[in-house]
Tab-separated table of C-alpha atoms and ligand atoms in Angstrom:
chain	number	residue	atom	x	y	z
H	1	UNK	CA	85.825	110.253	68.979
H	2	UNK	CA	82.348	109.625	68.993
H	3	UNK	CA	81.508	107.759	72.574
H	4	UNK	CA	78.878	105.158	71.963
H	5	UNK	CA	75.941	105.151	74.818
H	6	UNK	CA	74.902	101.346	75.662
H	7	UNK	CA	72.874	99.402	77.527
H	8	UNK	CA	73.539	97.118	80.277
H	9	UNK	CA	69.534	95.626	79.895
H	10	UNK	CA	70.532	94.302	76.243
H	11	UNK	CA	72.442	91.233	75.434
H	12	UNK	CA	73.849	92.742	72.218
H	13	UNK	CA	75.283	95.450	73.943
H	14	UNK	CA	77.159	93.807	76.197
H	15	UNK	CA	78.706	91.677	73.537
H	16	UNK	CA	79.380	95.029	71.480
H	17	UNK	CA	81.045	96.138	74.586
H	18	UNK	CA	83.418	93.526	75.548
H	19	UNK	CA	84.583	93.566	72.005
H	20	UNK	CA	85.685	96.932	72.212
H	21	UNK	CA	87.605	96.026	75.400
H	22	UNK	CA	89.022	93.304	73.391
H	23	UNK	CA	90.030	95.716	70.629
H	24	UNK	CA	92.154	97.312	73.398
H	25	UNK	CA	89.470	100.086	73.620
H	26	UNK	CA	87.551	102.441	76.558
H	27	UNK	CA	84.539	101.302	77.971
H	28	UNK	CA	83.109	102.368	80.952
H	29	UNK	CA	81.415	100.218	83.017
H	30	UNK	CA	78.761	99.952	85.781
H	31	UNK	CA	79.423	98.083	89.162
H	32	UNK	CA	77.553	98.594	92.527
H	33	UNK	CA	80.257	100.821	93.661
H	34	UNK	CA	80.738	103.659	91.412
H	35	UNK	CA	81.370	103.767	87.603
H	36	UNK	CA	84.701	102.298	85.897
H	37	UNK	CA	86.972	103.176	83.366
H	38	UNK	CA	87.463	99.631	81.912
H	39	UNK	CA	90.137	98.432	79.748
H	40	UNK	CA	92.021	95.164	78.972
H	41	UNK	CA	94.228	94.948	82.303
H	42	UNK	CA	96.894	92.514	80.215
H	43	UNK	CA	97.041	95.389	77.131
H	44	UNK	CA	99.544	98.076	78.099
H	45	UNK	CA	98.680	99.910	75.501
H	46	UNK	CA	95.291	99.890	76.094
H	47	UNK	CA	96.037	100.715	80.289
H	48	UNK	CA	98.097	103.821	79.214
H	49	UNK	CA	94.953	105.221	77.471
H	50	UNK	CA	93.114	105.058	80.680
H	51	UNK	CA	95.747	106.847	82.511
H	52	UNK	CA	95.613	109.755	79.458
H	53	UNK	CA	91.667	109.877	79.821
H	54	UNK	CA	91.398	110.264	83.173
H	55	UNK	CA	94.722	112.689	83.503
H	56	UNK	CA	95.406	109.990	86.367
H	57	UNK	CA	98.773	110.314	87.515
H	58	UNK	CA	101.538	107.287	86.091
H	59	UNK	CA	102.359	106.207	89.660
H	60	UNK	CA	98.269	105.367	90.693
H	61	UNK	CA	97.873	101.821	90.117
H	62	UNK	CA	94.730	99.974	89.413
H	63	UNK	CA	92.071	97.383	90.393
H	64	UNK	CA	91.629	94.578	87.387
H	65	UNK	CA	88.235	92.984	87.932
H	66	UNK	CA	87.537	89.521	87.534
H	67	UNK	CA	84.479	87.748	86.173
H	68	UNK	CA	84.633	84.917	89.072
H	69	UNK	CA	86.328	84.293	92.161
H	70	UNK	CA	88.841	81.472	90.999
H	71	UNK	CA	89.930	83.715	88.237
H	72	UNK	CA	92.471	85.426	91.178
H	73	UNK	CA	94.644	82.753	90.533
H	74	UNK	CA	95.213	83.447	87.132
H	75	UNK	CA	96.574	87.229	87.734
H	76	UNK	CA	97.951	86.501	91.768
H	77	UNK	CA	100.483	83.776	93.394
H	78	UNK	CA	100.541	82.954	96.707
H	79	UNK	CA	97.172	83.558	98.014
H	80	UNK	CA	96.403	82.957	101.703
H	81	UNK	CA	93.785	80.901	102.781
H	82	UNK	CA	92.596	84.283	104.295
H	83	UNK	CA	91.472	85.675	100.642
H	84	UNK	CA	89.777	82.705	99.341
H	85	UNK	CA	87.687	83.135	102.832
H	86	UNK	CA	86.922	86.987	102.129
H	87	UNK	CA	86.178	85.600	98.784
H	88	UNK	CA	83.700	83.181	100.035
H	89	UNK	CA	81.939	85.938	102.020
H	90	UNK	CA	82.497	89.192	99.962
H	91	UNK	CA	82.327	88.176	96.484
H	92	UNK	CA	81.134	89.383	94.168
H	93	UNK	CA	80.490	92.338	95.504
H	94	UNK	CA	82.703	95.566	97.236
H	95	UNK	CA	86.117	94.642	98.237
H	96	UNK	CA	89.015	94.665	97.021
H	97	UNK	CA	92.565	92.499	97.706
H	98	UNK	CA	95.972	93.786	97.102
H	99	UNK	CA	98.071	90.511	96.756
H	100	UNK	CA	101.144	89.067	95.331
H	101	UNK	CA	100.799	90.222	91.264
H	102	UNK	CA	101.713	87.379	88.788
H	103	UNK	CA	104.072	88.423	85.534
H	104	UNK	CA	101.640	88.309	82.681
H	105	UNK	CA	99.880	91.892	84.313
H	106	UNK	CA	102.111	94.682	83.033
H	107	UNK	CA	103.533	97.171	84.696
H	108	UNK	CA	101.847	100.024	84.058
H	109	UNK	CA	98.160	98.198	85.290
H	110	UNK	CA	100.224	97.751	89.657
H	111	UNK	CA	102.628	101.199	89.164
H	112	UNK	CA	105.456	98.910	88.897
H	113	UNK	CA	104.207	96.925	92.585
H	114	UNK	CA	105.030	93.527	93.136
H	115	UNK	CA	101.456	93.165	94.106
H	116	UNK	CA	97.953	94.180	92.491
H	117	UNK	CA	94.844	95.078	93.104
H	118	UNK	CA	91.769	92.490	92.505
H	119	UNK	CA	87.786	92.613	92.948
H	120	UNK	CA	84.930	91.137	91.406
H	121	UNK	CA	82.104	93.464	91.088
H	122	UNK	CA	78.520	92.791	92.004
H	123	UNK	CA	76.709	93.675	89.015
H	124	UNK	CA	75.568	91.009	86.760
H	125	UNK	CA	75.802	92.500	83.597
H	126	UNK	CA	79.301	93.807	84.228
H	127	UNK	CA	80.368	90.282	85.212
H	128	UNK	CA	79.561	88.674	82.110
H	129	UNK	CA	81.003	91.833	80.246
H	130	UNK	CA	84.287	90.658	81.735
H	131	UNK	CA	83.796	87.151	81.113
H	132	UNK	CA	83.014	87.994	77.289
H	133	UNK	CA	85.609	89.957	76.913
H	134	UNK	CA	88.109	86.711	78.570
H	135	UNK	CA	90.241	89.348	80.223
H	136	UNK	CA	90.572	90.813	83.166
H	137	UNK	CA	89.662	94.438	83.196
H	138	UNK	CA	91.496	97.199	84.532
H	139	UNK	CA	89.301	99.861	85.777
H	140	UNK	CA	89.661	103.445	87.864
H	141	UNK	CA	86.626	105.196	88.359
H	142	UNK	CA	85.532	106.677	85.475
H	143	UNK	CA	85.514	110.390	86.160
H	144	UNK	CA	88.437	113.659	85.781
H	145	UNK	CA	91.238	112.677	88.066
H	146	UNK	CA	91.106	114.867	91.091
H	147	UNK	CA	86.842	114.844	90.964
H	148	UNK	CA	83.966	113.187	92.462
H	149	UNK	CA	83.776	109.415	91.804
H	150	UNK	CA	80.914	109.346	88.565
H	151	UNK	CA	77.886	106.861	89.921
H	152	UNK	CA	75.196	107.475	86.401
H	153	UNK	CA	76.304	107.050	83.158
H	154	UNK	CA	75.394	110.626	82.758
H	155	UNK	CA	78.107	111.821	84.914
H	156	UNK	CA	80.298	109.571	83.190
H	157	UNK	CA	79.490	111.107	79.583
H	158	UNK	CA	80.054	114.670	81.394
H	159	UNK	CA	83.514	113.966	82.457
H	160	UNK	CA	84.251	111.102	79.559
H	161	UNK	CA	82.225	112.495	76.496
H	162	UNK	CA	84.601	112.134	73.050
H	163	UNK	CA	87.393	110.521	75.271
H	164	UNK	CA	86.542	107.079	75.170
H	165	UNK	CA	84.991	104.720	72.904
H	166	UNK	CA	81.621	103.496	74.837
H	167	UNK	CA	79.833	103.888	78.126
H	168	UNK	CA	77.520	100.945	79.257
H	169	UNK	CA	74.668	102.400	81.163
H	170	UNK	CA	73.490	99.915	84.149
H	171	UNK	CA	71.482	102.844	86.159
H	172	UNK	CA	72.345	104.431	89.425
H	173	UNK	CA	75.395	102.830	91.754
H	174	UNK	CA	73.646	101.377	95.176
H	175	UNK	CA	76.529	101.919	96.738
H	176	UNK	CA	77.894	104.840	95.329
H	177	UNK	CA	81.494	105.597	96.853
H	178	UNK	CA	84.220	102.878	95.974
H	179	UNK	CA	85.453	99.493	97.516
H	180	UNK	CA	86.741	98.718	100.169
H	181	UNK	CA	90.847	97.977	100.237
H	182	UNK	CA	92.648	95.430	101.666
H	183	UNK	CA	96.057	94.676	101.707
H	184	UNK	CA	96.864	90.938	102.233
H	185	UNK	CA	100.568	91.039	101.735
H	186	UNK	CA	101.471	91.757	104.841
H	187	UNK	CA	101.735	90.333	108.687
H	188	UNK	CA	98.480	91.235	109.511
H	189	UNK	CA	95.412	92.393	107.046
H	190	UNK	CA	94.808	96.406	106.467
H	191	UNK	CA	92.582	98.576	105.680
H	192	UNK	CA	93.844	100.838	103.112
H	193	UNK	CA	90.096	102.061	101.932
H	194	UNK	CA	87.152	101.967	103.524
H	195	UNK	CA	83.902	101.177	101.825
H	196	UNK	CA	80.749	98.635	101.289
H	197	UNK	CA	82.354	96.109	103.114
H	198	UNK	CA	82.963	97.551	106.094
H	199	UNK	CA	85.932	97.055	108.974
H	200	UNK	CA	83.429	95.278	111.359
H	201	UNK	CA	82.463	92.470	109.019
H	202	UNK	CA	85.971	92.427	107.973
H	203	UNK	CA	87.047	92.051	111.735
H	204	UNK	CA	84.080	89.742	112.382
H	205	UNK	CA	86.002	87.196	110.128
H	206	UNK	CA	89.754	88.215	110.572
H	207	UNK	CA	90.242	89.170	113.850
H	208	UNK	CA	92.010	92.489	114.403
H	209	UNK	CA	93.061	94.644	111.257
H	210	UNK	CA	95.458	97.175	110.880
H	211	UNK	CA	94.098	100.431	109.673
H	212	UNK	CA	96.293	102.521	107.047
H	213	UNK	CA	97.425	106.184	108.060
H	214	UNK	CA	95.790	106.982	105.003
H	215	UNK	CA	92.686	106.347	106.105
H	216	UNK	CA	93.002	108.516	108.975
H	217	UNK	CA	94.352	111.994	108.045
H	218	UNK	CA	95.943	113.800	105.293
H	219	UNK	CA	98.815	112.391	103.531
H	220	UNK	CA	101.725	114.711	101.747
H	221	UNK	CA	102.380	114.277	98.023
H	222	UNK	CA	106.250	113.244	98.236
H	223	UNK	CA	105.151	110.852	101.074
H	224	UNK	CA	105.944	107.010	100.706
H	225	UNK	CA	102.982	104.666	100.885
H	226	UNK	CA	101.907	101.523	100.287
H	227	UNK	CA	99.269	102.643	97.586
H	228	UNK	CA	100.579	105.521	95.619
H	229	UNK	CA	97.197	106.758	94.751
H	230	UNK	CA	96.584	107.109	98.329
H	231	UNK	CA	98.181	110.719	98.570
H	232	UNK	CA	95.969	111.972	95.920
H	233	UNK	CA	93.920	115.191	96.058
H	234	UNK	CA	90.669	113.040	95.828
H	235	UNK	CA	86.548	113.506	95.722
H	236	UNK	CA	87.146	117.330	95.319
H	237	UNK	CA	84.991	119.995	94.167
H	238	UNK	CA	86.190	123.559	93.143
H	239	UNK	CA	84.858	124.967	96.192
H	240	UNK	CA	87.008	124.399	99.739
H	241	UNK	CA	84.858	122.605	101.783
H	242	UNK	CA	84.258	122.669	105.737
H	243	UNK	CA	83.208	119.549	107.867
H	244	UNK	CA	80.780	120.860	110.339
H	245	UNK	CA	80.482	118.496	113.374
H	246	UNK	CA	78.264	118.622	116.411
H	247	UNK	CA	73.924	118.530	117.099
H	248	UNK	CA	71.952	119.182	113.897
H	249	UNK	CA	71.105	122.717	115.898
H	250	UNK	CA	74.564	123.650	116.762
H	251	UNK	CA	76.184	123.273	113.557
H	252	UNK	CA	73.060	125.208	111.899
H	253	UNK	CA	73.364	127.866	114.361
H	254	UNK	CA	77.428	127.862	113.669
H	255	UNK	CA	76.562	128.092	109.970
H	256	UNK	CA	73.566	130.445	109.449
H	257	UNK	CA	76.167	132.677	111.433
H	258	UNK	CA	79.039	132.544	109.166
H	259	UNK	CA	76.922	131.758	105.754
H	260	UNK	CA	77.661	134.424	102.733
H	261	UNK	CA	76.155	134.532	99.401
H	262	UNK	CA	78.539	131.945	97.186
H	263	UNK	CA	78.372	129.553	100.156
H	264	UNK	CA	76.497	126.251	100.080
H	265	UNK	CA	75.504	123.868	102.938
H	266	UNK	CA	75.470	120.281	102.173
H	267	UNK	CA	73.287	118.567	104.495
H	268	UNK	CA	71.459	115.631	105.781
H	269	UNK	CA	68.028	115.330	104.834
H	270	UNK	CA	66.270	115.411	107.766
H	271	UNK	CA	67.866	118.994	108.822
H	272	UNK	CA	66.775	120.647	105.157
H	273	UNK	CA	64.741	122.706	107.395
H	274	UNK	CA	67.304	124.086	109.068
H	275	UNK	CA	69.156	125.714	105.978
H	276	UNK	CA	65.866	127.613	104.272
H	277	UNK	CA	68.005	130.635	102.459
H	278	UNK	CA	71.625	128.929	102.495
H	279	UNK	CA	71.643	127.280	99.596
H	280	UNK	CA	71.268	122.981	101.242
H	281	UNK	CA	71.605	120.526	99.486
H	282	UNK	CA	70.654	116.813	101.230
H	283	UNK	CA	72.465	114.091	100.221
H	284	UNK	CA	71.257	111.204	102.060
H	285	UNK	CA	69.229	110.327	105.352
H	286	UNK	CA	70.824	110.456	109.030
H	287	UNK	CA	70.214	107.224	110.110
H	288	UNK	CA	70.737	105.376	106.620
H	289	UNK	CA	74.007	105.269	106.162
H	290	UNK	CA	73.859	103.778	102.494
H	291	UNK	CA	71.396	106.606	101.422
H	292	UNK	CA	74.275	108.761	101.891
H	293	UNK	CA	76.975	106.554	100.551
H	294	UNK	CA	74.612	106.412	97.486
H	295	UNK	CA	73.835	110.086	97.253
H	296	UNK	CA	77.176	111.665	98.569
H	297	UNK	CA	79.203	112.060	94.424
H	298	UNK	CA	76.141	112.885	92.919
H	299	UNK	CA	75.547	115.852	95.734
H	300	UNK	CA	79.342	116.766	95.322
H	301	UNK	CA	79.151	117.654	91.331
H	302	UNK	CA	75.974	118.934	92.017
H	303	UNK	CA	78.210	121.901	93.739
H	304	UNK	CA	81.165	121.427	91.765
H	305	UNK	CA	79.975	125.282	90.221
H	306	UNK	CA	82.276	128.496	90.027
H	307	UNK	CA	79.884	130.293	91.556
H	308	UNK	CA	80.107	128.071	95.247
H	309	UNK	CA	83.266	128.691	96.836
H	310	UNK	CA	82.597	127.123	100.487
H	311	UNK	CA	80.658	124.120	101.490
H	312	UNK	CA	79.682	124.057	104.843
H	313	UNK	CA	79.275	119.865	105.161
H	314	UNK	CA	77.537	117.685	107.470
H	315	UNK	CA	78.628	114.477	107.978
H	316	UNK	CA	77.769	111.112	109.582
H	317	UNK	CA	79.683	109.460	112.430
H	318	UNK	CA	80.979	106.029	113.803
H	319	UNK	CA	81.454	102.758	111.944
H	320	UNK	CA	79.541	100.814	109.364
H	321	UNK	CA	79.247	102.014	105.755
H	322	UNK	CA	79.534	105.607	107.859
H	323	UNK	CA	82.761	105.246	108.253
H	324	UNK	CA	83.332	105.283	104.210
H	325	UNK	CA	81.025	108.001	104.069
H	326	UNK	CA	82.671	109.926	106.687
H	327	UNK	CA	86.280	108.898	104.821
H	328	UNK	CA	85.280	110.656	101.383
H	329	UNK	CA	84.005	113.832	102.439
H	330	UNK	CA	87.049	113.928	105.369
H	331	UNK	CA	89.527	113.630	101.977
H	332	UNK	CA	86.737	116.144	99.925
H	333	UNK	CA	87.416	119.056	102.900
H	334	UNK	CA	91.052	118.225	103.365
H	335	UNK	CA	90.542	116.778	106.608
H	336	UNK	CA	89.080	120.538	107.896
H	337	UNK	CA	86.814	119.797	110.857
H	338	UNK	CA	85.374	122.309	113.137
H	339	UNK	CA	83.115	120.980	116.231
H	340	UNK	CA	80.122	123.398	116.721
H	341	UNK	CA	79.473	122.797	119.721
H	342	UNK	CA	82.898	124.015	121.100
H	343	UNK	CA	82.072	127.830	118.774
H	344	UNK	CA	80.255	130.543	119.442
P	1	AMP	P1	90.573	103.760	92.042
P	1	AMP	O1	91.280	105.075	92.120
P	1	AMP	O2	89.174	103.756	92.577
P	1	AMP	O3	90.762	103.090	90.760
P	1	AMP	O4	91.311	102.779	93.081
P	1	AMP	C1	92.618	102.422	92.876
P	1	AMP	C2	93.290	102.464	94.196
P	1	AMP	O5	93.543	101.148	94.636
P	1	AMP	C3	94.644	103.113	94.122
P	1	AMP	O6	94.566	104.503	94.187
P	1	AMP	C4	95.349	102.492	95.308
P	1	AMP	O7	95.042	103.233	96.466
P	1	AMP	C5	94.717	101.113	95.400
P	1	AMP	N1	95.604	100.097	94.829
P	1	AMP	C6	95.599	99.626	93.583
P	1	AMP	N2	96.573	98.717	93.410
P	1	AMP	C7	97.204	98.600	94.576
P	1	AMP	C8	98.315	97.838	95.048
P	1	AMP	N3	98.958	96.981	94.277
P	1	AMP	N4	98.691	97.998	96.333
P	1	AMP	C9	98.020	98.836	97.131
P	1	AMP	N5	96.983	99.598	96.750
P	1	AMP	C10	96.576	99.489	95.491
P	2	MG	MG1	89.059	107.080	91.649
C-alpha cells in the first residue's frame, strides 16, 4: 500500500482525508497531543485494521474523538453534570472521559467495556476532518505498539509507511505526550493518565480526585484494571533506561562515573554542559515543563538505536504538565529510579 502524505494547510486534503475514513480506511491524524491512528470508531472492520497496524494488543481499547462537545451524547448515556463542566473548561483540547458507552460503538473500539473513551482534540483542522467525515473517529497513537508516542508526521511515516492509507501532516504536536484520562464512572473522578490537563486544574474544578495505581508504579501483565491498556510495556526504547534523580551536579557526577561507550544521557537542556563526551541529548528546558512534554518522544526515538543500550535520564519533578512528563519516562525506565545524592 502506497501511504498518501497530506496536508492539514489545504482544504482539499482534508476532504480527501475524511473520505478515506469514510471508506473505512487509515488515516493518521494530527492533534495537539501526539499523532493518531484514525479510523471510523462505528466500522469494526475498519477498528480491527488499526489494532493489526499498530500490533496493539485486542484487549487495549480506544479514544473515539468527536468534532464538538455535544456530539458525547451521541456515543455516551448517562453523563454527569460533572463532564459537560470539564467540557465547558477543557474542550477542545487534552482530556479525555471514560463514561457510560452507548450500543451503536462496537465492541472491538471499548475492549468489550461498558464504558468508552471520548475527547475532542484541539486542532482545527483535525476537528473539521472529523466533522467531514460525520463519524466519530477512533484513534491510538499512531506509532509501533510498545514505542514512543509519534508527534511529526515524519515519525508517523517511519513507524506507519505502506501500512495505512494516508497521513495528514499538521506540523509538530505542542503538547507532545498524550491526554489526560479520566474516569467518570465511578464514585468519585480518577485519574487514570496524566497529561495537558493537569490534576490541579482538574482538582481546581472537582474537588478531590482519586489517582489510579497505574499512574503510580508498575503494573503486572495478568493484573486486572480498569483500562486494559494500562499494563502495557509503553514509551519504550530498545535500550533499558535509568531515571537519575537528585542536583543537576550530583546526578552528573553519579553518571560520568558509571558512563561506558554504548551509553547515552538524556538530559535537560540547561545541564548539556555537564555531559561533554557522554553522548546527551536535551530534550526540553528545566523550568518549562511543556518544552519537555513537547520534546520528550521525539528525544526517545532519537535513541531508540542498537547501538545505545542504557539511558541514563533526567527528569523533572512535582505537579503541573511535570507530572505527565515525569509519568512517561517513569513507564519508559520501568519505574527504575536511583537518587544521586544518596550514591557515591
Ligand atoms: P492510546 O493508547 O493513547 O490510544 O490511549 C488509549 C488508552 O485510553 C487505553 O490504553 C486506556 O488506558 C484508556 N482507555 C480507553 N478506553 C477506556 C475505557 N473505556 N475505560 C478506561 N480507560 C480507557
Ligand atoms: Mg499509545
Amino acid at each position: 500500500m502506497n501511504t498518501l502524505q497530506l496536508s492539514a494547510e489545504k482544504e482539499e486534503d482534508i476532504a480527501l482525508a475524511a473520505k478515506l475514513l469514510r471508506e473505512g480506511k487509515l488515516v493518521a491524524i494530527p492533534t495537539e497531543t501526539v499523532y493518531g491512528l484514525g479510523a471510523n470508531g462505528l466500522d469494526e472492520e475498519a477498528v480491527a485494521r488499526i489494532f493489526e497496524a499498530k500490533g496493539r494488543p485486542q484487549d487495549n481499547p480506544l479514544i473515539l474523538h468527536i468534532s464538538e462537545p455535544k456530539e458525547l451524547s451521541s456515543i455516551c448515556h448517562d453523563i454527569p453534570q460533572t463532564a459537560w463542566l470539564l467540557a465547558e473548561h477543557f474542550w477542545p483540547g487534552p482530556l479525555t472521559m471514560v463514561l457510560p458507552v452507548r450500543d451503536l460503538v462496537p465492541k472491538r473500539t471499548t475492549a468489550g467495556l461498558d464504558t468508552v473513551a471520548v475527547r475532542c482534540p484541539k486542532t482545527e483542522a483535525t476537528r473539521r476532518l472529523i466533522a467531514l467525515a460525520g463519524v466519530p473517529i477512533a484513534a491510538p497513537s499512531a506509532n509501533r505498539s510498545g514505542k514512543p508516542s509519534t508527534t511529526t508526521a515524519a515519525h508517523v511515516l517511519h513507524d506507519m509507511d505502506g501500512r495505512i492509507e494516508a497521513i495528514l501532516d499538521g506540523g509538530a504536536c505542542e503538547v507532545g505526550v498524550e491526554s489526560t484520562i479520566i474516569d467518570l464512572t465511578g464514585a468519585r473522578p480518577r485519574l487514570l493518565r496524566p497529561g495537558g490537563i493537569t490534576p490541579e486544574q482538574l482538582s481546581a474544578l472537582l474537588g478531590e480526585i482519586d489517582i489510579d495505581r497505574a499512574v503510580l508504579g508498575q503494573i503486572s501483565n495478568d493484573a486486572v484494571v480498569r483500562a486494559p491498556g494500562m499494563k502495557y510495556k509503553h514509551y519504550a526504547p530498545s535500550a533499558e533506561v535509568y531515571i537519575i534523580q537528585g542536583s543537576s551536579e550530583a546526578a552528573a557526577r553519579y553518571i560520568r562515573k558509571r558512563f561506558q561507550s554504548g551509553d547515552a544521557v538524556l538530559c535537560f537542556k540547561e545541564e548539556l554542559p555537564l555531559y561533554e563526551g557522554c553522548n546527551p541529548t536535551a530534550y526540553g528546558s528545566r523550568d518549562d515543563a511543556l518544552s519537555l512534554s513537547a520534546g520528550l518522544f521525539a528525544a526517545l526515538r532519537d535513541l531508540d538505536t542498537p547501538e545505545i543500550k542504557t539511558i541514563y535520564a533526567r527528569c523533572p519533578e512535582g505537579g503541573g504538565v511535570a507530572y505527565a512528563v515525569g509519568n512517561r519516562l517513569k513507564k519508559a525506565a520501568a519505574f527504575r529510579t536511583v537518587n544521586a545524592e544518596e550514591e557515591p
